[in-house]
PDB file of C-alpha atoms in Angstrom:
ATOM      1  CA  MET A   1      13.209 202.517 130.879  1.00 50.00           C
ATOM      2  CA  GLY A   2      15.152 200.782 128.101  1.00 59.00           C
ATOM      3  CA  ASN A   3      15.314 196.988 128.084  1.00 67.00           C
ATOM      4  CA  SER A   4      13.986 196.068 131.530  1.00 71.00           C
ATOM      5  CA  THR A   5      12.452 192.780 130.334  1.00 76.00           C
ATOM      6  CA  GLY A   6      15.847 191.104 129.989  1.00 78.00           C
ATOM      7  CA  SER A   7      16.992 192.272 133.397  1.00 87.00           C
ATOM      8  CA  THR A   8      13.751 191.090 134.972  1.00 88.00           C
ATOM      9  CA  MET A   9      14.115 187.660 133.416  1.00 90.00           C
ATOM     10  CA  TYR A  10      17.723 187.359 134.643  1.00 92.00           C
ATOM     11  CA  MET A  11      16.629 188.343 138.144  1.00 93.00           C
ATOM     12  CA  PHE A  12      13.739 185.864 138.080  1.00 93.00           C
ATOM     13  CA  GLY A  13      16.056 183.119 136.806  1.00 94.00           C
ATOM     14  CA  THR A  14      18.639 183.911 139.488  1.00 96.00           C
ATOM     15  CA  VAL A  15      16.011 183.762 142.234  1.00 97.00           C
ATOM     16  CA  ILE A  16      14.764 180.390 140.949  1.00 98.00           C
ATOM     17  CA  VAL A  17      18.302 178.957 140.778  1.00 98.00           C
ATOM     18  CA  VAL A  18      19.175 180.200 144.282  1.00 98.00           C
ATOM     19  CA  TYR A  19      15.921 178.743 145.640  1.00 98.00           C
ATOM     20  CA  ILE A  20      16.586 175.343 144.039  1.00 98.00           C
ATOM     21  CA  VAL A  21      20.171 175.269 145.353  1.00 98.00           C
ATOM     22  CA  CYS A  22      18.990 176.117 148.875  1.00 98.00           C
ATOM     23  CA  VAL A  23      16.312 173.430 148.764  1.00 98.00           C
ATOM     24  CA  LEU A  24      18.863 170.843 147.599  1.00 98.00           C
ATOM     25  CA  ILE A  25      21.282 171.816 150.384  1.00 98.00           C
ATOM     26  CA  TYR A  26      18.497 171.528 152.971  1.00 98.00           C
ATOM     27  CA  GLN A  27      17.377 168.147 151.609  1.00 98.00           C
ATOM     28  CA  GLY A  28      20.990 166.941 151.743  1.00 97.00           C
ATOM     29  CA  TYR A  29      21.205 168.081 155.366  1.00 97.00           C
ATOM     30  CA  LEU A  30      18.012 166.210 156.246  1.00 97.00           C
ATOM     31  CA  TRP A  31      19.273 163.073 154.434  1.00 96.00           C
ATOM     32  CA  ILE A  32      22.601 163.126 156.309  1.00 96.00           C
ATOM     33  CA  ARG A  33      20.828 163.678 159.633  1.00 96.00           C
ATOM     34  CA  LYS A  34      18.480 160.759 158.894  1.00 95.00           C
ATOM     35  CA  LYS A  35      21.387 158.464 158.013  1.00 93.00           C
ATOM     36  CA  LYS A  36      23.229 159.389 161.225  1.00 92.00           C
ATOM     37  CA  GLU A  37      20.078 158.749 163.249  1.00 91.00           C
ATOM     38  CA  GLN A  38      19.561 155.356 161.577  1.00 90.00           C
ATOM     39  CA  LYS A  39      23.165 154.405 162.289  1.00 88.00           C
ATOM     40  CA  ARG A  40      22.817 155.449 165.935  1.00 87.00           C
ATOM     41  CA  ASP A  41      19.578 153.458 166.301  1.00 85.00           C
ATOM     42  CA  GLU A  42      21.183 150.406 164.691  1.00 85.00           C
ATOM     43  CA  GLU A  43      24.137 150.562 167.097  1.00 81.00           C
ATOM     44  CA  PHE A  44      21.755 150.936 170.030  1.00 81.00           C
ATOM     45  CA  LYS A  45      19.756 147.876 168.934  1.00 82.00           C
ATOM     46  CA  ARG A  46      22.935 145.816 168.569  1.00 80.00           C
ATOM     47  CA  GLY A  47      24.026 146.844 172.058  1.00 75.00           C
ATOM     48  CA  ASP A  48      20.778 145.582 173.615  1.00 59.00           C
ATOM     49  CA  ARG A  49      21.145 142.005 172.359  1.00 50.00           C
TER      50      ARG A  49
END
């Protein structure tokens, strides 16, 4: 069984880092989608006047 504690900690750390990166990518996607939607709404409002 040797030194499994170190390997476990590296695996746990890797999982945490991957999770954080995925969450940041998803939040970036939502932010870009929101900005595009705001821009589209603004153009639509300007067209109505």
